[in-house]
Short mmCIF file of C-alpha atoms and ligand atoms in Angstrom, two decimals:
data_model
loop_
_atom_site.label_atom_id
_atom_site.label_comp_id
_atom_site.label_asym_id
_atom_site.label_seq_id
_atom_site.Cartn_x
_atom_site.Cartn_y
_atom_site.Cartn_z
CA MET A 194 9.89 -7.41 25.55
CA GLU A 195 9.96 -3.61 25.25
CA VAL A 196 8.99 -2.18 21.87
CA GLY A 197 8.75 1.39 20.61
CA PHE A 198 5.93 2.29 18.21
CA LEU A 199 5.91 5.38 15.97
CA GLY A 200 2.67 6.31 14.20
CA LEU A 201 -0.78 5.69 15.67
CA GLY A 202 -3.04 6.01 12.63
CA ILE A 203 -5.63 3.39 11.71
CA MET A 204 -3.00 0.64 11.52
CA GLY A 205 -0.49 1.76 14.13
CA LYS A 206 -3.13 2.17 16.82
CA ALA A 207 -4.52 -1.33 16.25
CA MET A 208 -1.06 -2.90 16.04
CA SER A 209 0.33 -1.24 19.16
CA MET A 210 -2.86 -2.10 21.05
CA ASN A 211 -2.39 -5.73 20.05
CA LEU A 212 1.18 -5.73 21.31
CA LEU A 213 0.03 -4.28 24.65
CA LYS A 214 -2.77 -6.84 25.00
CA ASN A 215 -0.25 -9.61 24.39
CA GLY A 216 2.09 -8.59 27.18
CA PHE A 217 4.60 -6.36 25.38
CA LYS A 218 5.75 -3.16 27.07
CA VAL A 219 5.13 -0.46 24.45
CA THR A 220 6.35 3.14 24.27
CA VAL A 221 4.38 5.10 21.68
CA TRP A 222 4.85 8.33 19.76
CA ASN A 223 2.57 10.02 17.26
CA ARG A 224 3.01 13.35 15.45
CA THR A 225 -0.34 14.42 16.91
CA LEU A 226 0.69 13.50 20.43
CA SER A 227 -2.86 13.46 21.86
CA LYS A 228 -3.54 10.23 19.92
CA CYS A 229 -1.20 8.47 22.38
CA ASN A 230 -3.63 8.91 25.28
CA GLU A 231 -5.90 6.02 24.38
CA LEU A 232 -2.93 3.66 24.32
CA VAL A 233 -1.75 4.96 27.70
CA GLU A 234 -5.07 3.76 29.15
CA PHE A 235 -4.01 0.27 28.09
CA GLY A 236 -0.58 0.57 29.70
CA ALA A 237 1.59 2.24 27.05
CA SER A 238 4.23 4.85 27.91
CA ILE A 239 4.68 7.96 25.80
CA GLY A 240 7.88 9.13 24.16
CA GLU A 241 7.87 12.86 23.40
CA THR A 242 9.88 12.41 20.18
CA PRO A 243 10.95 9.51 17.91
CA ALA A 244 14.49 9.94 19.31
CA GLN A 245 13.23 9.48 22.88
CA VAL A 246 11.42 6.28 21.92
CA VAL A 247 14.51 4.84 20.23
CA LYS A 248 16.68 5.83 23.22
CA LYS A 249 14.39 3.83 25.52
CA CYS A 250 13.69 0.76 23.36
CA ARG A 251 15.89 -1.88 21.80
CA LEU A 252 13.35 -2.39 19.00
CA THR A 253 11.28 0.39 17.43
CA ILE A 254 8.50 -0.16 14.89
CA ALA A 255 7.16 2.59 12.59
CA MET A 256 3.78 2.62 10.79
CA LEU A 257 3.55 5.91 8.91
CA SER A 258 1.51 7.22 6.03
CA ASP A 259 3.95 7.54 3.13
CA PRO A 260 7.59 8.01 2.07
CA ALA A 261 7.69 11.66 3.21
CA ALA A 262 6.50 10.70 6.71
CA ALA A 263 8.83 7.69 6.91
CA LEU A 264 11.83 9.87 5.98
CA SER A 265 10.85 12.74 8.25
CA VAL A 266 10.59 10.55 11.35
CA VAL A 267 14.08 9.17 10.75
CA PHE A 268 16.03 12.18 9.44
CA ASP A 269 14.41 15.28 10.98
CA LYS A 270 15.36 16.91 14.29
CA ASP A 271 14.56 14.62 17.25
CA GLY A 272 14.28 11.78 14.77
CA VAL A 273 15.23 8.10 14.99
CA LEU A 274 18.75 8.69 13.66
CA GLU A 275 19.74 10.78 16.69
CA GLN A 276 19.54 7.78 19.03
CA ILE A 277 19.97 4.68 16.89
CA ASP A 278 23.18 2.76 17.50
CA SER A 279 24.53 -0.76 17.62
CA GLY A 280 22.33 -3.06 19.62
CA LYS A 281 19.17 -1.30 18.45
CA GLY A 282 16.80 -2.29 15.67
CA TYR A 283 14.42 -0.23 13.55
CA ILE A 284 11.52 -1.86 11.71
CA ASP A 285 9.56 0.23 9.22
CA MET A 286 6.19 -1.36 8.46
CA SER A 287 4.86 1.58 6.41
CA THR A 288 4.13 1.06 2.71
CA VAL A 289 6.85 2.97 0.88
CA ASP A 290 8.92 2.60 -2.29
CA PRO A 291 12.17 0.58 -2.29
CA GLU A 292 14.29 3.74 -2.68
CA THR A 293 12.88 5.28 0.50
CA SER A 294 13.41 2.05 2.37
CA SER A 295 17.01 1.76 1.13
CA LYS A 296 17.75 5.35 2.13
CA ILE A 297 16.50 4.68 5.65
CA SER A 298 18.36 1.37 5.80
CA GLU A 299 21.66 2.99 4.81
CA ALA A 300 21.29 5.73 7.42
CA ILE A 301 20.38 3.31 10.22
CA THR A 302 23.10 0.79 9.42
CA SER A 303 25.75 3.51 8.99
CA LYS A 304 25.17 4.32 12.67
CA GLY A 305 25.49 0.66 13.65
CA GLY A 306 21.78 -0.09 13.98
CA ALA A 307 19.91 -2.96 12.33
CA PHE A 308 17.11 -2.31 9.83
CA LEU A 309 14.16 -4.31 8.60
CA GLU A 310 11.40 -3.19 6.26
CA ALA A 311 8.20 -5.07 6.99
CA PRO A 312 5.15 -3.69 5.18
CA VAL A 313 1.94 -5.58 5.76
CA SER A 314 -0.90 -6.91 3.71
CA GLY A 315 -4.23 -6.71 5.49
CA SER A 316 -6.28 -3.80 6.68
CA LYS A 317 -7.82 -2.37 9.86
CA GLN A 318 -9.61 -5.54 10.93
CA PRO A 319 -6.65 -7.89 10.37
CA ALA A 320 -4.53 -5.37 12.29
CA GLU A 321 -7.00 -5.50 15.18
CA THR A 322 -7.13 -9.29 15.21
CA GLY A 323 -3.43 -10.00 14.58
CA GLN A 324 -4.06 -11.45 11.12
CA LEU A 325 -1.71 -9.35 9.01
CA VAL A 326 0.66 -10.83 6.42
CA ILE A 327 4.13 -9.44 7.06
CA LEU A 328 6.51 -8.89 4.11
CA ALA A 329 9.91 -8.46 5.73
CA ALA A 330 13.31 -7.86 4.17
CA GLY A 331 16.68 -6.64 5.38
CA ASP A 332 18.58 -7.74 8.49
CA LYS A 333 17.91 -11.46 9.04
CA GLY A 334 19.02 -11.32 12.68
CA LEU A 335 16.57 -8.51 13.39
CA TYR A 336 13.86 -10.47 11.58
CA GLU A 337 14.44 -13.45 13.86
CA GLU A 338 14.49 -11.23 16.94
CA SER A 339 11.18 -9.66 15.82
CA ILE A 340 9.31 -12.94 15.38
CA PRO A 341 7.59 -12.81 18.82
CA ALA A 342 6.14 -9.40 17.85
CA PHE A 343 5.30 -10.52 14.29
CA ASP A 344 3.52 -13.57 15.71
CA VAL A 345 1.23 -11.20 17.62
CA LEU A 346 0.69 -8.81 14.71
CA GLY A 347 0.27 -11.29 11.89
CA LYS A 348 -0.86 -14.72 10.79
CA LYS A 349 2.23 -15.25 8.63
CA SER A 350 5.50 -13.49 8.02
CA PHE A 351 7.76 -13.84 4.99
CA PHE A 352 11.47 -13.00 4.88
CA LEU A 353 12.08 -11.83 1.31
CA GLY A 354 15.83 -11.13 1.32
CA GLN A 355 17.48 -7.77 0.75
CA VAL A 356 15.99 -4.38 1.63
CA GLY A 357 13.62 -3.27 -1.11
CA ASN A 358 12.08 -6.69 -1.72
CA GLY A 359 9.44 -6.22 1.00
CA ALA A 360 8.51 -2.80 -0.38
CA LYS A 361 8.34 -4.13 -3.94
CA MET A 362 6.19 -7.12 -2.96
CA LYS A 363 3.78 -4.86 -1.08
CA LEU A 364 3.47 -2.51 -4.07
CA VAL A 365 2.79 -5.41 -6.45
CA VAL A 366 0.08 -6.75 -4.12
CA ASN A 367 -1.57 -3.34 -3.71
CA MET A 368 -1.35 -2.58 -7.43
CA ILE A 369 -3.42 -5.73 -8.03
CA MET A 370 -5.82 -4.81 -5.22
CA GLY A 371 -6.39 -1.28 -6.55
CA SER A 372 -7.04 -2.57 -10.05
CA MET A 373 -9.48 -5.16 -8.67
CA MET A 374 -11.36 -2.50 -6.70
CA ASN A 375 -11.85 -0.50 -9.90
CA ALA A 376 -13.06 -3.50 -11.90
CA PHE A 377 -15.41 -4.44 -9.04
CA SER A 378 -16.81 -0.89 -8.85
CA GLU A 379 -17.37 -0.80 -12.61
CA GLY A 380 -19.17 -4.13 -12.37
CA LEU A 381 -21.46 -2.84 -9.60
CA VAL A 382 -22.30 0.28 -11.62
CA LEU A 383 -22.82 -1.72 -14.83
CA SER A 384 -25.15 -4.17 -13.09
CA GLU A 385 -27.26 -1.32 -11.63
CA ARG A 386 -27.39 0.71 -14.86
CA SER A 387 -28.35 -2.30 -16.96
CA GLY A 388 -31.29 -3.08 -14.72
CA LEU A 389 -29.83 -5.90 -12.63
CA ASN A 390 -29.92 -6.16 -8.86
CA PRO A 391 -26.32 -5.54 -7.70
CA HIS A 392 -26.98 -7.63 -4.57
CA ASP A 393 -27.54 -10.59 -6.89
CA LEU A 394 -24.18 -9.79 -8.48
CA LEU A 395 -22.51 -9.93 -5.04
CA ASP A 396 -24.05 -13.34 -4.33
CA ILE A 397 -23.03 -14.68 -7.74
CA LEU A 398 -19.47 -13.39 -7.46
CA ASP A 399 -19.14 -14.92 -4.03
CA LEU A 400 -19.94 -18.38 -5.35
CA GLY A 401 -17.58 -18.34 -8.31
CA ALA A 402 -13.89 -18.45 -9.15
CA ILE A 403 -13.30 -14.76 -8.34
CA ALA A 404 -14.85 -14.84 -4.85
CA ASN A 405 -12.59 -12.99 -2.40
CA PRO A 406 -12.72 -11.37 1.06
CA MET A 407 -12.51 -7.84 -0.38
CA PHE A 408 -15.61 -8.13 -2.57
CA ARG A 409 -17.43 -10.03 0.20
CA GLY A 410 -16.44 -7.60 2.95
CA LYS A 411 -16.82 -4.28 1.16
CA GLY A 412 -19.56 -4.94 -1.44
CA PRO A 413 -22.67 -4.53 0.76
CA ALA A 414 -21.33 -1.34 2.39
CA MET A 415 -20.38 0.10 -1.02
CA LEU A 416 -23.94 -0.37 -2.28
CA LYS A 417 -25.06 1.78 0.68
CA SER A 418 -22.34 4.33 -0.14
CA ASN A 419 -20.73 3.58 3.22
CA HIS A 420 -17.00 4.16 2.78
CA SER A 421 -15.94 4.43 6.40
CA PRO A 422 -12.14 4.28 6.15
CA ALA A 423 -10.29 1.03 6.80
CA PHE A 424 -7.72 1.68 4.07
CA PRO A 425 -7.82 5.37 3.12
CA LEU A 426 -8.14 6.05 -0.60
CA LYS A 427 -5.24 8.53 -0.50
CA HIS A 428 -2.93 5.68 0.61
CA GLN A 429 -4.22 3.33 -2.10
CA GLN A 430 -3.52 6.04 -4.69
CA LYS A 431 -0.02 6.50 -3.23
CA ASP A 432 0.55 2.76 -3.64
CA MET A 433 -0.67 2.83 -7.27
CA ARG A 434 1.67 5.76 -7.95
CA LEU A 435 4.65 3.96 -6.39
CA ALA A 436 3.80 0.67 -8.17
CA LEU A 437 3.57 2.48 -11.51
CA ALA A 438 7.00 4.01 -10.85
CA LEU A 439 8.33 0.48 -10.21
CA GLY A 440 6.74 -0.52 -13.52
CA ASP A 441 8.49 2.41 -15.25
CA GLU A 442 11.86 1.39 -13.83
CA ASN A 443 11.39 -2.17 -15.02
CA ALA A 444 9.78 -1.32 -18.38
CA VAL A 445 6.59 -3.17 -17.43
CA SER A 446 3.54 -1.91 -19.28
CA MET A 447 0.62 -1.63 -16.82
CA PRO A 448 -2.35 -0.05 -18.63
CA VAL A 449 -4.88 -1.53 -16.21
CA ALA A 450 -3.08 -0.16 -13.14
CA ALA A 451 -2.58 3.21 -14.88
CA ALA A 452 -6.32 3.50 -15.53
CA ALA A 453 -7.10 2.50 -11.94
CA ASN A 454 -4.67 5.14 -10.72
CA GLU A 455 -6.51 7.77 -12.75
CA SER A 456 -9.78 6.83 -11.02
CA PHE A 457 -8.17 7.07 -7.58
CA LYS A 458 -6.61 10.44 -8.52
CA LYS A 459 -9.99 11.70 -9.65
CA ALA A 460 -11.55 10.54 -6.39
CA ARG A 461 -8.83 12.34 -4.44
CA SER A 462 -9.36 15.51 -6.44
CA MET A 463 -13.03 15.34 -5.47
CA GLY A 464 -12.17 15.26 -1.77
CA LEU A 465 -12.66 11.52 -1.20
CA GLY A 466 -9.05 10.78 -0.13
CA ASP A 467 -9.81 10.21 3.54
CA LEU A 468 -12.63 7.76 2.84
CA ASP A 469 -12.03 4.07 2.26
CA PHE A 470 -10.53 3.23 -1.12
CA SER A 471 -13.91 1.68 -2.01
CA ALA A 472 -15.10 5.30 -2.49
CA VAL A 473 -13.68 5.09 -6.01
CA TYR A 474 -17.07 3.49 -6.70
CA GLU A 475 -18.68 6.91 -6.18
CA ILE A 476 -16.80 8.55 -9.02
CA LEU A 477 -17.51 5.65 -11.37
CA LYS A 478 -21.18 5.93 -10.40
CA MET A 479 -21.16 9.62 -11.29
CA THR A 480 -20.10 9.15 -14.90
CA LYS A 481 -23.20 9.21 -17.12
CA ASP A 482 -23.84 9.51 -20.88
N1 NDP B 704 -5.16 1.17 6.55
C1 NDP B 704 -4.86 0.03 5.95
O1 NDP B 704 -5.74 -0.80 5.65
C2 NDP B 704 -3.44 -0.32 5.61
C3 NDP B 704 -2.45 0.64 5.53
N2 NDP B 704 -1.17 0.27 5.19
C4 NDP B 704 -0.11 1.27 5.13
O2 NDP B 704 0.24 1.56 6.49
C5 NDP B 704 0.61 2.92 6.62
C6 NDP B 704 -0.27 3.60 7.66
O3 NDP B 704 -1.60 3.51 7.20
P1 NDP B 704 -2.84 4.01 8.09
O4 NDP B 704 -2.61 3.70 9.51
O5 NDP B 704 -4.04 3.50 7.40
O6 NDP B 704 -2.74 5.58 7.85
P2 NDP B 704 -3.33 6.79 8.68
O7 NDP B 704 -3.50 7.89 7.70
O8 NDP B 704 -4.48 6.36 9.51
O9 NDP B 704 -2.13 7.16 9.69
C7 NDP B 704 -0.95 7.75 9.20
C8 NDP B 704 0.04 7.94 10.33
O10 NDP B 704 1.20 8.60 9.80
C9 NDP B 704 1.45 9.77 10.59
N3 NDP B 704 2.07 10.81 9.77
C10 NDP B 704 1.63 11.31 8.60
N4 NDP B 704 2.50 12.24 8.13
C11 NDP B 704 3.49 12.34 9.04
C12 NDP B 704 4.68 13.11 9.12
N5 NDP B 704 5.04 13.97 8.16
N6 NDP B 704 5.48 12.93 10.20
C13 NDP B 704 5.14 12.04 11.16
N7 NDP B 704 4.04 11.29 11.16
C14 NDP B 704 3.22 11.42 10.09
C15 NDP B 704 0.09 10.19 11.10
O11 NDP B 704 0.23 11.06 12.22
P3 NDP B 704 -0.96 12.07 12.64
O12 NDP B 704 -1.89 11.24 13.49
O13 NDP B 704 -0.28 13.15 13.38
O14 NDP B 704 -1.61 12.55 11.36
C16 NDP B 704 -0.48 8.82 11.47
O15 NDP B 704 0.08 8.35 12.68
C17 NDP B 704 0.53 3.52 5.21
O16 NDP B 704 1.78 3.44 4.62
C18 NDP B 704 -0.46 2.59 4.51
O17 NDP B 704 -0.29 2.58 3.11
C19 NDP B 704 -0.83 -1.04 4.96
C20 NDP B 704 -1.77 -2.01 5.04
C21 NDP B 704 -3.15 -1.72 5.34
O1 LIG B 705 -2.59 -1.90 2.11
C1 LIG B 705 -3.73 -2.23 2.32
C2 LIG B 705 -4.16 -3.58 2.56
O2 LIG B 705 -5.38 -3.80 2.74
O3 LIG B 705 -3.30 -4.47 2.58
#
């Protein structure tokens, strides 16, 4: 099966590598074209533009940073829209808002193409090991056609109905995750400041009802101030922003998420946006009497 892949950041690189290792023919494109070279060593071909990739491949997947990037790759010169037509499918796996996804869907389908949004839950390591959770919505036929690829990329895929539902589900999940990371960071700081050993806190949390892979995986590194990026903080803040907008539209009061967003914004303003989202711990640690 030949697949196009647009966007070779932390996630896109791991996902396209996985497809290659599992026997897919993959043609890759990245805005910074030099990032394609590593994939070429594993058998990928390069497309010079998104349009060239779509021209060559029946299915093209995108994994891009944010709504602006997702729109640019489709609508700008040499973009996806120039070559999409009937018989071709476009799958956007980036985390964006439902409006962005719908705009892309309308443009693709108006040219006869099929569209699926399929954001993922799971970070760098699940992307490397094919353990993502895929939240698909849109064209059911394209979803079924994409299952061989989704089986390589993820441990489970959900089909959630009409375009927008995948984006909304992803934003709800990440809104919860961002709020949890803030509560966890506050707990670590509170334990240290009140004279407890925060490593004891990690052990205790891991044995109780709120044990989870995020606390277990990130806690020890956070205590060493190691925030090597798996999920960049700037993307988590984007997801909080988009989730809060969804809350606005639906008149859902979200004071916890709003406060978490403020912490992520503060961390971004202090230059921590490219670190892992766990770096929000650093700004909470800084606040003193
Ligand atoms: N990292 C994670 O743990 C997870 C991330 N996600 C989501 O997946 C998406 C990708 O995340 P991740 O791989 O971590 O992000 P990265 O920041 O590592 O990569 C972003 C990618 O988007 C490209 N890009 C950015 N702006 C533009 C633009 N204007 N035009 C074209 N390409 C652009 C970058 O190209 P260039 O190399 O040229 O900068 C790069 O390929 C995001 O939506 C994120 O929220 C979802 C689940 C987990
Ligand atoms: O979007 C990030 C994730 O870990 O999921």
